[in-house]
mmCIF file of C-alpha atoms in Angstrom:
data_model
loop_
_atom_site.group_PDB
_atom_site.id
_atom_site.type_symbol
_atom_site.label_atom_id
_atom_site.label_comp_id
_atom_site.label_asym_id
_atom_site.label_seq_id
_atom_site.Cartn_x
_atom_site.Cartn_y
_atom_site.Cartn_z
ATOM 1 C CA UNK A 1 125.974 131.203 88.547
ATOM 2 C CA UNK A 2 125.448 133.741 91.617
ATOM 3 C CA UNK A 3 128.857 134.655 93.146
ATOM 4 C CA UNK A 4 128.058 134.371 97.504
ATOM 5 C CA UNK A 5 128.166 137.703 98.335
ATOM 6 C CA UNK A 6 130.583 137.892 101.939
ATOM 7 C CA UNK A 7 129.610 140.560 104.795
ATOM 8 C CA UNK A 8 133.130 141.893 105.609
ATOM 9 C CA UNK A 9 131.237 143.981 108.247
ATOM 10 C CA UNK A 10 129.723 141.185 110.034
ATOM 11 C CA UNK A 11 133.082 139.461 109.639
ATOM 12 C CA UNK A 12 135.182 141.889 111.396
ATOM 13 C CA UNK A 13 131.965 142.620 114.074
ATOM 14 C CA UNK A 14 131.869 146.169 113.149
ATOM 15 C CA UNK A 15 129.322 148.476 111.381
ATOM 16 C CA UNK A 16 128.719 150.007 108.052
ATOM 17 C CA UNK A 17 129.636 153.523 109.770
ATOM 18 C CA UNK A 18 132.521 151.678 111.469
ATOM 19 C CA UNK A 19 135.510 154.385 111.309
ATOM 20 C CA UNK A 20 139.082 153.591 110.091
ATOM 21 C CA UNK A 21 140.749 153.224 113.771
ATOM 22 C CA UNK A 22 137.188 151.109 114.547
ATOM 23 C CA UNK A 23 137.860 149.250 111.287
ATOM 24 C CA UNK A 24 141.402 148.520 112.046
ATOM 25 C CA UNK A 25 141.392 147.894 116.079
ATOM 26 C CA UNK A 26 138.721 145.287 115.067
ATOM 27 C CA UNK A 27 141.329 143.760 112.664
ATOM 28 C CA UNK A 28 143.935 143.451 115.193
ATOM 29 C CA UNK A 29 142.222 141.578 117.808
ATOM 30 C CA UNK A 30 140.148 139.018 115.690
ATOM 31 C CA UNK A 31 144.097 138.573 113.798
ATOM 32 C CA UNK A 32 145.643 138.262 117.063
ATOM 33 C CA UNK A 33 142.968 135.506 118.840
ATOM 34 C CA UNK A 34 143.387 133.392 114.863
ATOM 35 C CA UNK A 35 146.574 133.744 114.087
ATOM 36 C CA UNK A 36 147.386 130.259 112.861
ATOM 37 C CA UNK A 37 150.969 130.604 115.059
ATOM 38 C CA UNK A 38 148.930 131.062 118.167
ATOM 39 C CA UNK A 39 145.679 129.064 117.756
ATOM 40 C CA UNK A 40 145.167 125.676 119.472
ATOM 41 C CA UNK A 41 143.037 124.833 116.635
ATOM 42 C CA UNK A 42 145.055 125.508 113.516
ATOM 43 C CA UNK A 43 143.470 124.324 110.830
ATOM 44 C CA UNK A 44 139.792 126.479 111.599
ATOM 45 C CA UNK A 45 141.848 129.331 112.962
ATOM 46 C CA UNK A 46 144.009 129.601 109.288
ATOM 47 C CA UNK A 47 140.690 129.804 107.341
ATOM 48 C CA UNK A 48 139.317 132.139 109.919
ATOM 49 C CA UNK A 49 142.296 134.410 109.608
ATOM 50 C CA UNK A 50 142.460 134.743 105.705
ATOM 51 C CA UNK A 51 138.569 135.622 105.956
ATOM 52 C CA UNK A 52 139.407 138.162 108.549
ATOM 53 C CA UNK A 53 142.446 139.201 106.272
ATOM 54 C CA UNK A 54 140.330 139.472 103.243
ATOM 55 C CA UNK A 55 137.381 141.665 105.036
ATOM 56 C CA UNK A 56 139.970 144.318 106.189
ATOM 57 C CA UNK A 57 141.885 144.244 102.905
ATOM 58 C CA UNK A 58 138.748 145.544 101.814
ATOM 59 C CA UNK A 59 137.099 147.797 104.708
ATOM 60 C CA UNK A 60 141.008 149.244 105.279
ATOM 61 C CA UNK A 61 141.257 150.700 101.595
ATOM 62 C CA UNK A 62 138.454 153.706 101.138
ATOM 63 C CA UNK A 63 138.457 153.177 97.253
ATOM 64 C CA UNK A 64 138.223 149.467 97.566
ATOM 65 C CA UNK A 65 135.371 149.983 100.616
ATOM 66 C CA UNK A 66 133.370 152.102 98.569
ATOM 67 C CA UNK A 67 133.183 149.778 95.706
ATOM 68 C CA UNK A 68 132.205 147.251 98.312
ATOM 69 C CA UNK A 69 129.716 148.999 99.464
ATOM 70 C CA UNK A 70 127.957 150.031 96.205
ATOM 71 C CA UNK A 71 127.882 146.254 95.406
ATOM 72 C CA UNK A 72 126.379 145.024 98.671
ATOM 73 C CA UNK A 73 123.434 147.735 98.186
ATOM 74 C CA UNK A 74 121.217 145.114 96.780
ATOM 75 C CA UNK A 75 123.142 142.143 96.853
ATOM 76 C CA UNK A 76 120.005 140.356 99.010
ATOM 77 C CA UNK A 77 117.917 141.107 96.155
ATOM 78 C CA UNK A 78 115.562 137.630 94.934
ATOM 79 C CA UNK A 79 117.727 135.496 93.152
ATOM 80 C CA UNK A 80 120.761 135.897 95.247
ATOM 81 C CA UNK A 81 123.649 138.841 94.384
ATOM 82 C CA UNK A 82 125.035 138.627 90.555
ATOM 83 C CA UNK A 83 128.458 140.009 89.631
ATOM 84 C CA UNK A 84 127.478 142.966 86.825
ATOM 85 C CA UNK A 85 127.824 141.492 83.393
ATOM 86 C CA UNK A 86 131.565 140.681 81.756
ATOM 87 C CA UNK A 87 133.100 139.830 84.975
ATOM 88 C CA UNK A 88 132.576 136.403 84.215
ATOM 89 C CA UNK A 89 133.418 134.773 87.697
ATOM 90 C CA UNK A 90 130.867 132.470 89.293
ATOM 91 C CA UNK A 91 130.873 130.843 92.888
ATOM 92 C CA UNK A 92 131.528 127.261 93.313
ATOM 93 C CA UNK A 93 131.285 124.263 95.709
ATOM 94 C CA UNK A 94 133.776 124.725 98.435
ATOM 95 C CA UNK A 95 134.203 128.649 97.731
ATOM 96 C CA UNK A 96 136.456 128.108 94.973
ATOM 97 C CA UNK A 97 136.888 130.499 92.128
ATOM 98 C CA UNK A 98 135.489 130.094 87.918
ATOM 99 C CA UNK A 99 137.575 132.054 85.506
ATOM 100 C CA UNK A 100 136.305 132.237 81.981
ATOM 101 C CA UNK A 101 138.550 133.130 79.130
ATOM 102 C CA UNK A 102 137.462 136.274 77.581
ATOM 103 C CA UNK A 103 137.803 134.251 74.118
ATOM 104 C CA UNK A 104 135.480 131.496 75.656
ATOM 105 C CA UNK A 105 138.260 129.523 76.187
ATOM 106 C CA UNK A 106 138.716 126.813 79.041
ATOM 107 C CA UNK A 107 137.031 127.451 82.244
ATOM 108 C CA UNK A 108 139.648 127.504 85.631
ATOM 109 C CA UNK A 109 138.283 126.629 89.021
ATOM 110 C CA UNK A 110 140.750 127.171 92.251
ATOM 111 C CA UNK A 111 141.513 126.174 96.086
ATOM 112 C CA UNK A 112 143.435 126.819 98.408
ATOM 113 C CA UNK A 113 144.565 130.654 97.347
ATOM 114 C CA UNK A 114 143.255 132.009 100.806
ATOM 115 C CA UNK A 115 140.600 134.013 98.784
ATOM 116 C CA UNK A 116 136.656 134.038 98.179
ATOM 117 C CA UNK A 117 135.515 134.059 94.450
ATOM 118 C CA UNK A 118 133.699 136.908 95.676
ATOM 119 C CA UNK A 119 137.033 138.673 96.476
ATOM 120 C CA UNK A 120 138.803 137.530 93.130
ATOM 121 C CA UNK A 121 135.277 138.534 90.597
ATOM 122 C CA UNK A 122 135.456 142.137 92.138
ATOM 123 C CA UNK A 123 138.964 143.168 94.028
ATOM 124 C CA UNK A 124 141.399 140.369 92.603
ATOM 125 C CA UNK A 125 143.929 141.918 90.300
ATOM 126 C CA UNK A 126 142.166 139.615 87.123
ATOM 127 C CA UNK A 127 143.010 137.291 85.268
ATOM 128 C CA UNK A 128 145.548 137.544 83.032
ATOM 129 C CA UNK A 129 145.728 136.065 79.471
ATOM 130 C CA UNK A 130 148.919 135.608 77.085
ATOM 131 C CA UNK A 131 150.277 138.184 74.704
ATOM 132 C CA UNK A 132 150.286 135.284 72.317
ATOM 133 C CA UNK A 133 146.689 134.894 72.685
ATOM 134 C CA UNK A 134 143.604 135.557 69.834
ATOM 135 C CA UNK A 135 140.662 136.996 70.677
ATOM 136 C CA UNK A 136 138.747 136.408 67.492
ATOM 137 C CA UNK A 137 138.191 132.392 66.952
ATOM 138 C CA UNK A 138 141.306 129.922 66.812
ATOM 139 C CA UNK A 139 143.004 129.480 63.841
ATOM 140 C CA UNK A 140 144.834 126.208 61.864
ATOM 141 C CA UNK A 141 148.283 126.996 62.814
ATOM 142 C CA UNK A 142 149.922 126.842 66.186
ATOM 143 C CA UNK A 143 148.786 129.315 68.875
ATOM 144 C CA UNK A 144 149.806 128.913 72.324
ATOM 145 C CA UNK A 145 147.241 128.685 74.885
ATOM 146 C CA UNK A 146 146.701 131.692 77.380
ATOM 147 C CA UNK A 147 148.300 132.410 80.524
ATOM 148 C CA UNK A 148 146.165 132.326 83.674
ATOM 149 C CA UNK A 149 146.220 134.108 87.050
ATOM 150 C CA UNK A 150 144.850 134.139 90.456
ATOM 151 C CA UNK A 151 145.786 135.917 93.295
ATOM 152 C CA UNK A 152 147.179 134.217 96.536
ATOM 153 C CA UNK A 153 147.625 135.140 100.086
ATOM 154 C CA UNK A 154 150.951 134.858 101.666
ATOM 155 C CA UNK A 155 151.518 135.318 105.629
ATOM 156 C CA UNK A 156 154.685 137.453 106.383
ATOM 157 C CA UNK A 157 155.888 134.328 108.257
ATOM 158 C CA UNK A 158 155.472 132.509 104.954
ATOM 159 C CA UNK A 159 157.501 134.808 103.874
ATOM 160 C CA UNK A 160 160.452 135.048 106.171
ATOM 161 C CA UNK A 161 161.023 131.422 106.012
ATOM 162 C CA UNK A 162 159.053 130.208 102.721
ATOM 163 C CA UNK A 163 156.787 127.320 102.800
ATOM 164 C CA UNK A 164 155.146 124.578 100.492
ATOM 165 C CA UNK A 165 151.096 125.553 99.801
ATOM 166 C CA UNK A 166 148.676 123.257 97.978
ATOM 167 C CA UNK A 167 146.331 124.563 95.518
ATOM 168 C CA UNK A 168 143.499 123.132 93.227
ATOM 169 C CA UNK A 169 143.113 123.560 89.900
ATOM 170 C CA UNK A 170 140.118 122.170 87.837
ATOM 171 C CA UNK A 171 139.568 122.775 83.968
ATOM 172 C CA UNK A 172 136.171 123.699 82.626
ATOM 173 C CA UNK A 173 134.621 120.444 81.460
ATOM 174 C CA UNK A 174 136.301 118.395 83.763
ATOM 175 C CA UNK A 175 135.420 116.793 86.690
ATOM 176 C CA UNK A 176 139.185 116.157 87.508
ATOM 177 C CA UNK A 177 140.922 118.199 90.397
ATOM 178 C CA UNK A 178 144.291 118.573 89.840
ATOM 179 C CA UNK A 179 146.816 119.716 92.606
ATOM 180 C CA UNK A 180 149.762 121.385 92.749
ATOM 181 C CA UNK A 181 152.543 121.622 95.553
ATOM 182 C CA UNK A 182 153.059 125.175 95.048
ATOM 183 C CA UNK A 183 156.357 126.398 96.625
ATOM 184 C CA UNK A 184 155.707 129.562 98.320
ATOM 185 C CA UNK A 185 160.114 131.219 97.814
ATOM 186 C CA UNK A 186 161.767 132.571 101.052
ATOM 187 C CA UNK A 187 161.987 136.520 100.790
ATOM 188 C CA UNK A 188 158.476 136.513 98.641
ATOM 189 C CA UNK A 189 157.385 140.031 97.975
ATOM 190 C CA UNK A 190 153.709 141.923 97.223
ATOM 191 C CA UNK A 191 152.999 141.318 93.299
ATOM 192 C CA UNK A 192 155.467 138.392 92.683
ATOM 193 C CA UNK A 193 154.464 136.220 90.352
ATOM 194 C CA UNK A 194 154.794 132.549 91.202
ATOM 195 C CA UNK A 195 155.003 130.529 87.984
ATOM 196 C CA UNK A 196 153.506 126.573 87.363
ATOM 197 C CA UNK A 197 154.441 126.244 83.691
ATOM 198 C CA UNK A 198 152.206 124.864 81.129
ATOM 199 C CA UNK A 199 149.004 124.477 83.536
ATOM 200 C CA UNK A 200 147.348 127.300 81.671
ATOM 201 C CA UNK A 201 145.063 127.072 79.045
ATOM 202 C CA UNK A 202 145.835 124.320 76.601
ATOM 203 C CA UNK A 203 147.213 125.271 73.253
ATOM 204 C CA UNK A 204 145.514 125.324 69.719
ATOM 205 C CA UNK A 205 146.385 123.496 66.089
ATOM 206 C CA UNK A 206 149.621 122.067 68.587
ATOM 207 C CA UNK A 207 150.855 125.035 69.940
ATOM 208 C CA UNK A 208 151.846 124.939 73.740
ATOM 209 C CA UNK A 209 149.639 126.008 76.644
ATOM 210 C CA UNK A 210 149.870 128.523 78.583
ATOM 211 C CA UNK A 211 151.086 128.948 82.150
ATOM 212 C CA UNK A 212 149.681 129.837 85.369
ATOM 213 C CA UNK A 213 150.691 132.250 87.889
ATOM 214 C CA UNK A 214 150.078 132.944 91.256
ATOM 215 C CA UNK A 215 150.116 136.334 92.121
ATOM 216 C CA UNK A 216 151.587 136.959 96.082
ATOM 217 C CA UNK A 217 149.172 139.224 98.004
ATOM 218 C CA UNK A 218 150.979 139.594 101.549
ATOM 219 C CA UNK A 219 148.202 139.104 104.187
ATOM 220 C CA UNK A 220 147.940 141.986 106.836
ATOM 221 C CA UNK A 221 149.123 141.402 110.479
ATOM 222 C CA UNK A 222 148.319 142.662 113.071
ATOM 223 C CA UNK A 223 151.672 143.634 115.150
ATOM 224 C CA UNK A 224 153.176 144.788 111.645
ATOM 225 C CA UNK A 225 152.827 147.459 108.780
ATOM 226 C CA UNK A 226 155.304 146.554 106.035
ATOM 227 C CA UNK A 227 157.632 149.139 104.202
ATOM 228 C CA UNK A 228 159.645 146.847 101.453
ATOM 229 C CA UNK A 229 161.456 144.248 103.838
ATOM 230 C CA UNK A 230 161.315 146.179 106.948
ATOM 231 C CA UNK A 231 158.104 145.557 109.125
ATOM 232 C CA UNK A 232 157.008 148.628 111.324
ATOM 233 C CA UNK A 233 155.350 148.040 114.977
ATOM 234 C CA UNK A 234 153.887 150.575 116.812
ATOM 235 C CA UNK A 235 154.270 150.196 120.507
ATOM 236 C CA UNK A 236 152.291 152.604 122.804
ATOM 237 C CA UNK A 237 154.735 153.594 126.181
ATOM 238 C CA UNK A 238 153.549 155.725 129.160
ATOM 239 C CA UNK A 239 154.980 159.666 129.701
ATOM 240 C CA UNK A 240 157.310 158.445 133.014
ATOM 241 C CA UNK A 241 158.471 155.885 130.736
ATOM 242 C CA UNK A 242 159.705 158.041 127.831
ATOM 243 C CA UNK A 243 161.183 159.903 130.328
ATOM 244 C CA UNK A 244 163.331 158.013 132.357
ATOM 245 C CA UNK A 245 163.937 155.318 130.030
ATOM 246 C CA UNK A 246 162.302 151.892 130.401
ATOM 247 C CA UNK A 247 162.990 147.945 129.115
ATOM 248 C CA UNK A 248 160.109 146.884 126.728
ATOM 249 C CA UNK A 249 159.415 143.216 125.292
ATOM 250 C CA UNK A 250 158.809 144.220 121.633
ATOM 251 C CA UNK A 251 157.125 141.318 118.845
ATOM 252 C CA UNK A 252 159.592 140.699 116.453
ATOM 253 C CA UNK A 253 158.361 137.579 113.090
ATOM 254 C CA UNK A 254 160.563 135.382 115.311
ATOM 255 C CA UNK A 255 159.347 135.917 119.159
ATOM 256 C CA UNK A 256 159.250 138.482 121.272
ATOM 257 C CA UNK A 257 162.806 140.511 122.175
ATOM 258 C CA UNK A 258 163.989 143.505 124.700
ATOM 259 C CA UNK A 259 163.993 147.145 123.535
ATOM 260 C CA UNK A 260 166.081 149.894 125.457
ATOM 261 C CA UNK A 261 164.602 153.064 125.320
ATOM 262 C CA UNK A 262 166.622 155.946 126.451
ATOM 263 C CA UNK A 263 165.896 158.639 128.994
ATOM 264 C CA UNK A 264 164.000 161.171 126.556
ATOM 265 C CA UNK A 265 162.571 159.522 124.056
ATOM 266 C CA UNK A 266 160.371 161.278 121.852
ATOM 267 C CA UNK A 267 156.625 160.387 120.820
ATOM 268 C CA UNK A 268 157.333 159.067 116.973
ATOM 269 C CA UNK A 269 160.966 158.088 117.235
ATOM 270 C CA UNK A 270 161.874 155.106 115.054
ATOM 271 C CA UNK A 271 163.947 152.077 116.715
ATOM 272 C CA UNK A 272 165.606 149.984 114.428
ATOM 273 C CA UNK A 273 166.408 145.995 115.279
ATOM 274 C CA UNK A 274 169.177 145.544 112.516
ATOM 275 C CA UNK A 275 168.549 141.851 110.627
ATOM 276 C CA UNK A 276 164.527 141.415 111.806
ATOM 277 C CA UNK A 277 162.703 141.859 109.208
ATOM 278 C CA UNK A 278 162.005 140.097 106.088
ATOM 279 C CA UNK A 279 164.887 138.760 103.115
ATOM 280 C CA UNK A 280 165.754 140.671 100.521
ATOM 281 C CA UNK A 281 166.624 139.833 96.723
ATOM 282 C CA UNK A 282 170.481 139.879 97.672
ATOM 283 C CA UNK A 283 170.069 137.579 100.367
ATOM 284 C CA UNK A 284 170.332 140.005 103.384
ATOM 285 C CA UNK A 285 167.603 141.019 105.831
ATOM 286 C CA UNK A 286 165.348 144.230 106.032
ATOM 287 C CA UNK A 287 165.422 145.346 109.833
ATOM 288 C CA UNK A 288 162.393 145.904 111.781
ATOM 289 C CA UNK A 289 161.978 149.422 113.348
ATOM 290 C CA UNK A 290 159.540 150.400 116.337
ATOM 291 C CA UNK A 291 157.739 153.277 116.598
ATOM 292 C CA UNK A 292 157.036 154.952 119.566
ATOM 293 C CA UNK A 293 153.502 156.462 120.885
ATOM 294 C CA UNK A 294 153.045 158.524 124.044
ATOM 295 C CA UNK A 295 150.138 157.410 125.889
ATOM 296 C CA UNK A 296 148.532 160.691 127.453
ATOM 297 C CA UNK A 297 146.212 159.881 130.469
ATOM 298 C CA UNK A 298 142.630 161.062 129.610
ATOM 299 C CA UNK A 299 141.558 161.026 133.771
ATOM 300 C CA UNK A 300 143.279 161.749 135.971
ATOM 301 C CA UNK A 301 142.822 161.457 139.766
ATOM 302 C CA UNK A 302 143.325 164.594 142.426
ATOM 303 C CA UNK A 303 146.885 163.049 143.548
ATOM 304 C CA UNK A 304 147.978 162.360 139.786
ATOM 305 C CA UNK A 305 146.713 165.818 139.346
ATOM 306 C CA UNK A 306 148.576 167.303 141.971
ATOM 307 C CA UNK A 307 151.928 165.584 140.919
ATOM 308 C CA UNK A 308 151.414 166.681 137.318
ATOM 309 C CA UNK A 309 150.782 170.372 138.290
ATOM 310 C CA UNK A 310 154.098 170.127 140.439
ATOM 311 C CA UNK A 311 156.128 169.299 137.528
ATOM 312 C CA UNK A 312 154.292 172.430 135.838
ATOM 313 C CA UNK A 313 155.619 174.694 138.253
ATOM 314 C CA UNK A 314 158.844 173.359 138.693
ATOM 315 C CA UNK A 315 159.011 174.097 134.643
ATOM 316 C CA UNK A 316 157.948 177.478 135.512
ATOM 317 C CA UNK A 317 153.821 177.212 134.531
#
């Protein structure tokens, strides 16, 4: 079956030449207006954000937008777009996402992950399969079933406080949807595996089956970068303001909060708000550090002129 191809251009409003600051200002203010903490409606707003988060995850990594756009060269070809052979993925009803086995094994269909099967078939990190797995033909004896994976996308405010997801699982052959209750932990990371044990592929000869993991993919956000626990915000301030020193309302995962700045400070210096960013392993808190940008005026009128070439002279140019 023909995986739905998805336009991350037309999602984020932006062009196929779009540049990376084009790319990413684009991000930022579609995030901001669906953010599912801000958004009246929050149910259309959350899948509009994860389809928002998905198209920059793409368009935001050059390897990963290149790929992209080889594949959508002649994806409205007659017929519809097909994944290249061996990927094995296939759209389904309700954008979910088909997994084959590579030993033909049990077919896995899933909801709720916060990704398109067109995401998972060509920029997922694959599906996994057990160590204890054949890949000839099953045998007579016992042979666990293989493990299964699928990515899914956490919000940092997930994970700062944790939360409880449901996703849907159904088995090739079935018409049964199964779902889970999927406990997203407090202080999730990228890469962490979350484990459901024994809803993998079923065993062989009465060996176990396999289990399934859900592979944490932190969604991007607009205010925030992320370095390990600490998020990073950027805040843009004005020249009079880095040099007397100014009061700024900063974002923090928690609400907004006041930020000092000094007399003096420089374009680029890091602030750091001890205990504001996201948990660590040992239980503590990363901190969250702002960055500061000087805003240079590109016009200026003949009085702003005139001050600016006072200060000049008075520094002897």
């Amino acid at each position: 079956m023909a995986v739905q191809f998805r336009d991350y251009y037309e999602t984020l409003g932006v062009s196929k030449t779009a540049t990376e600051d084009e790319i990413r200002s684009a991000f930022r203010k579609l995030a901001r207006k669906y953010h599912p903490d801000v958004a009246k409606d929050k149910k259309t707003a959350e899948e509009k954000f994860k389809q928002i988060n998905e198209a920059y995850e793409v368009l935001s990594d050059p390897d990963k937008r290149r790929k992209y756009d080889e594949l959508g060269a002649n994806w409205n070809q007659p017929g519809g777009f097909q994944p290249p052979p061996g990927w094995g993925g296939g759209a389904q009803p309700g954008g979910g996402y088909q997994w084959t086995g590579t030993d033909g094994g049990v077919e896995f269909e899933f909801g709720g992950t916060g990704f398109s099967d067109f995401f998972e078939a060509f920029f997922g990190g694959g599906r996994g399969r057990s160590a204890f797995g054949g890949f000839g033909g099953r045998t007579a004896t016992a042979e666990r079933g293989s493990d299964v994976e699928a990515d899914i996308m956490v919000t940092l405010e997930e994970a700062l406080h944790g939360s409880t997801r449901q996703v849907s699982l159904r088995r090739g052959g079935s018409n049964k949807v199964e779902t889970y209750q999927v406990k997203i932990p407090r202080g999730v990371h990228e890469g962490q595996r979350i484990r459901l044990a024994g809803q993998g592929e079923a065993g062989a000869g009465g060996g176990k089956s396999g289990d399934l993991f859900l592979r944490v993919r932190l969604a991007k956000h607009p205010d925030f970068a992320l370095e390990g626990s600490d998020p990073i915000h950027e805040i843009k301030i004005e020249p009079w303001q880095a040099v007397l020193g100014d009061e700024l309302e900063v974002p923090t995962l928690e609400g907004n909060v006041r930020l000092k700045l000094p007399p003096g400070t420089q374009g680029g210096q890091r602030f750091r708000l001890r205990g504001r960013g996201l948990p660590n392993a040992n239980g503590t808190r990363g901190d969250l550090y702002v960055i500061t940008q000087i805003r240079v005026p590109k016009k200026l009128g003949e009085s702003e002129r005139a001050i600016w070439q006072q200060l000049a002279q008075l520094h002897g140019k």
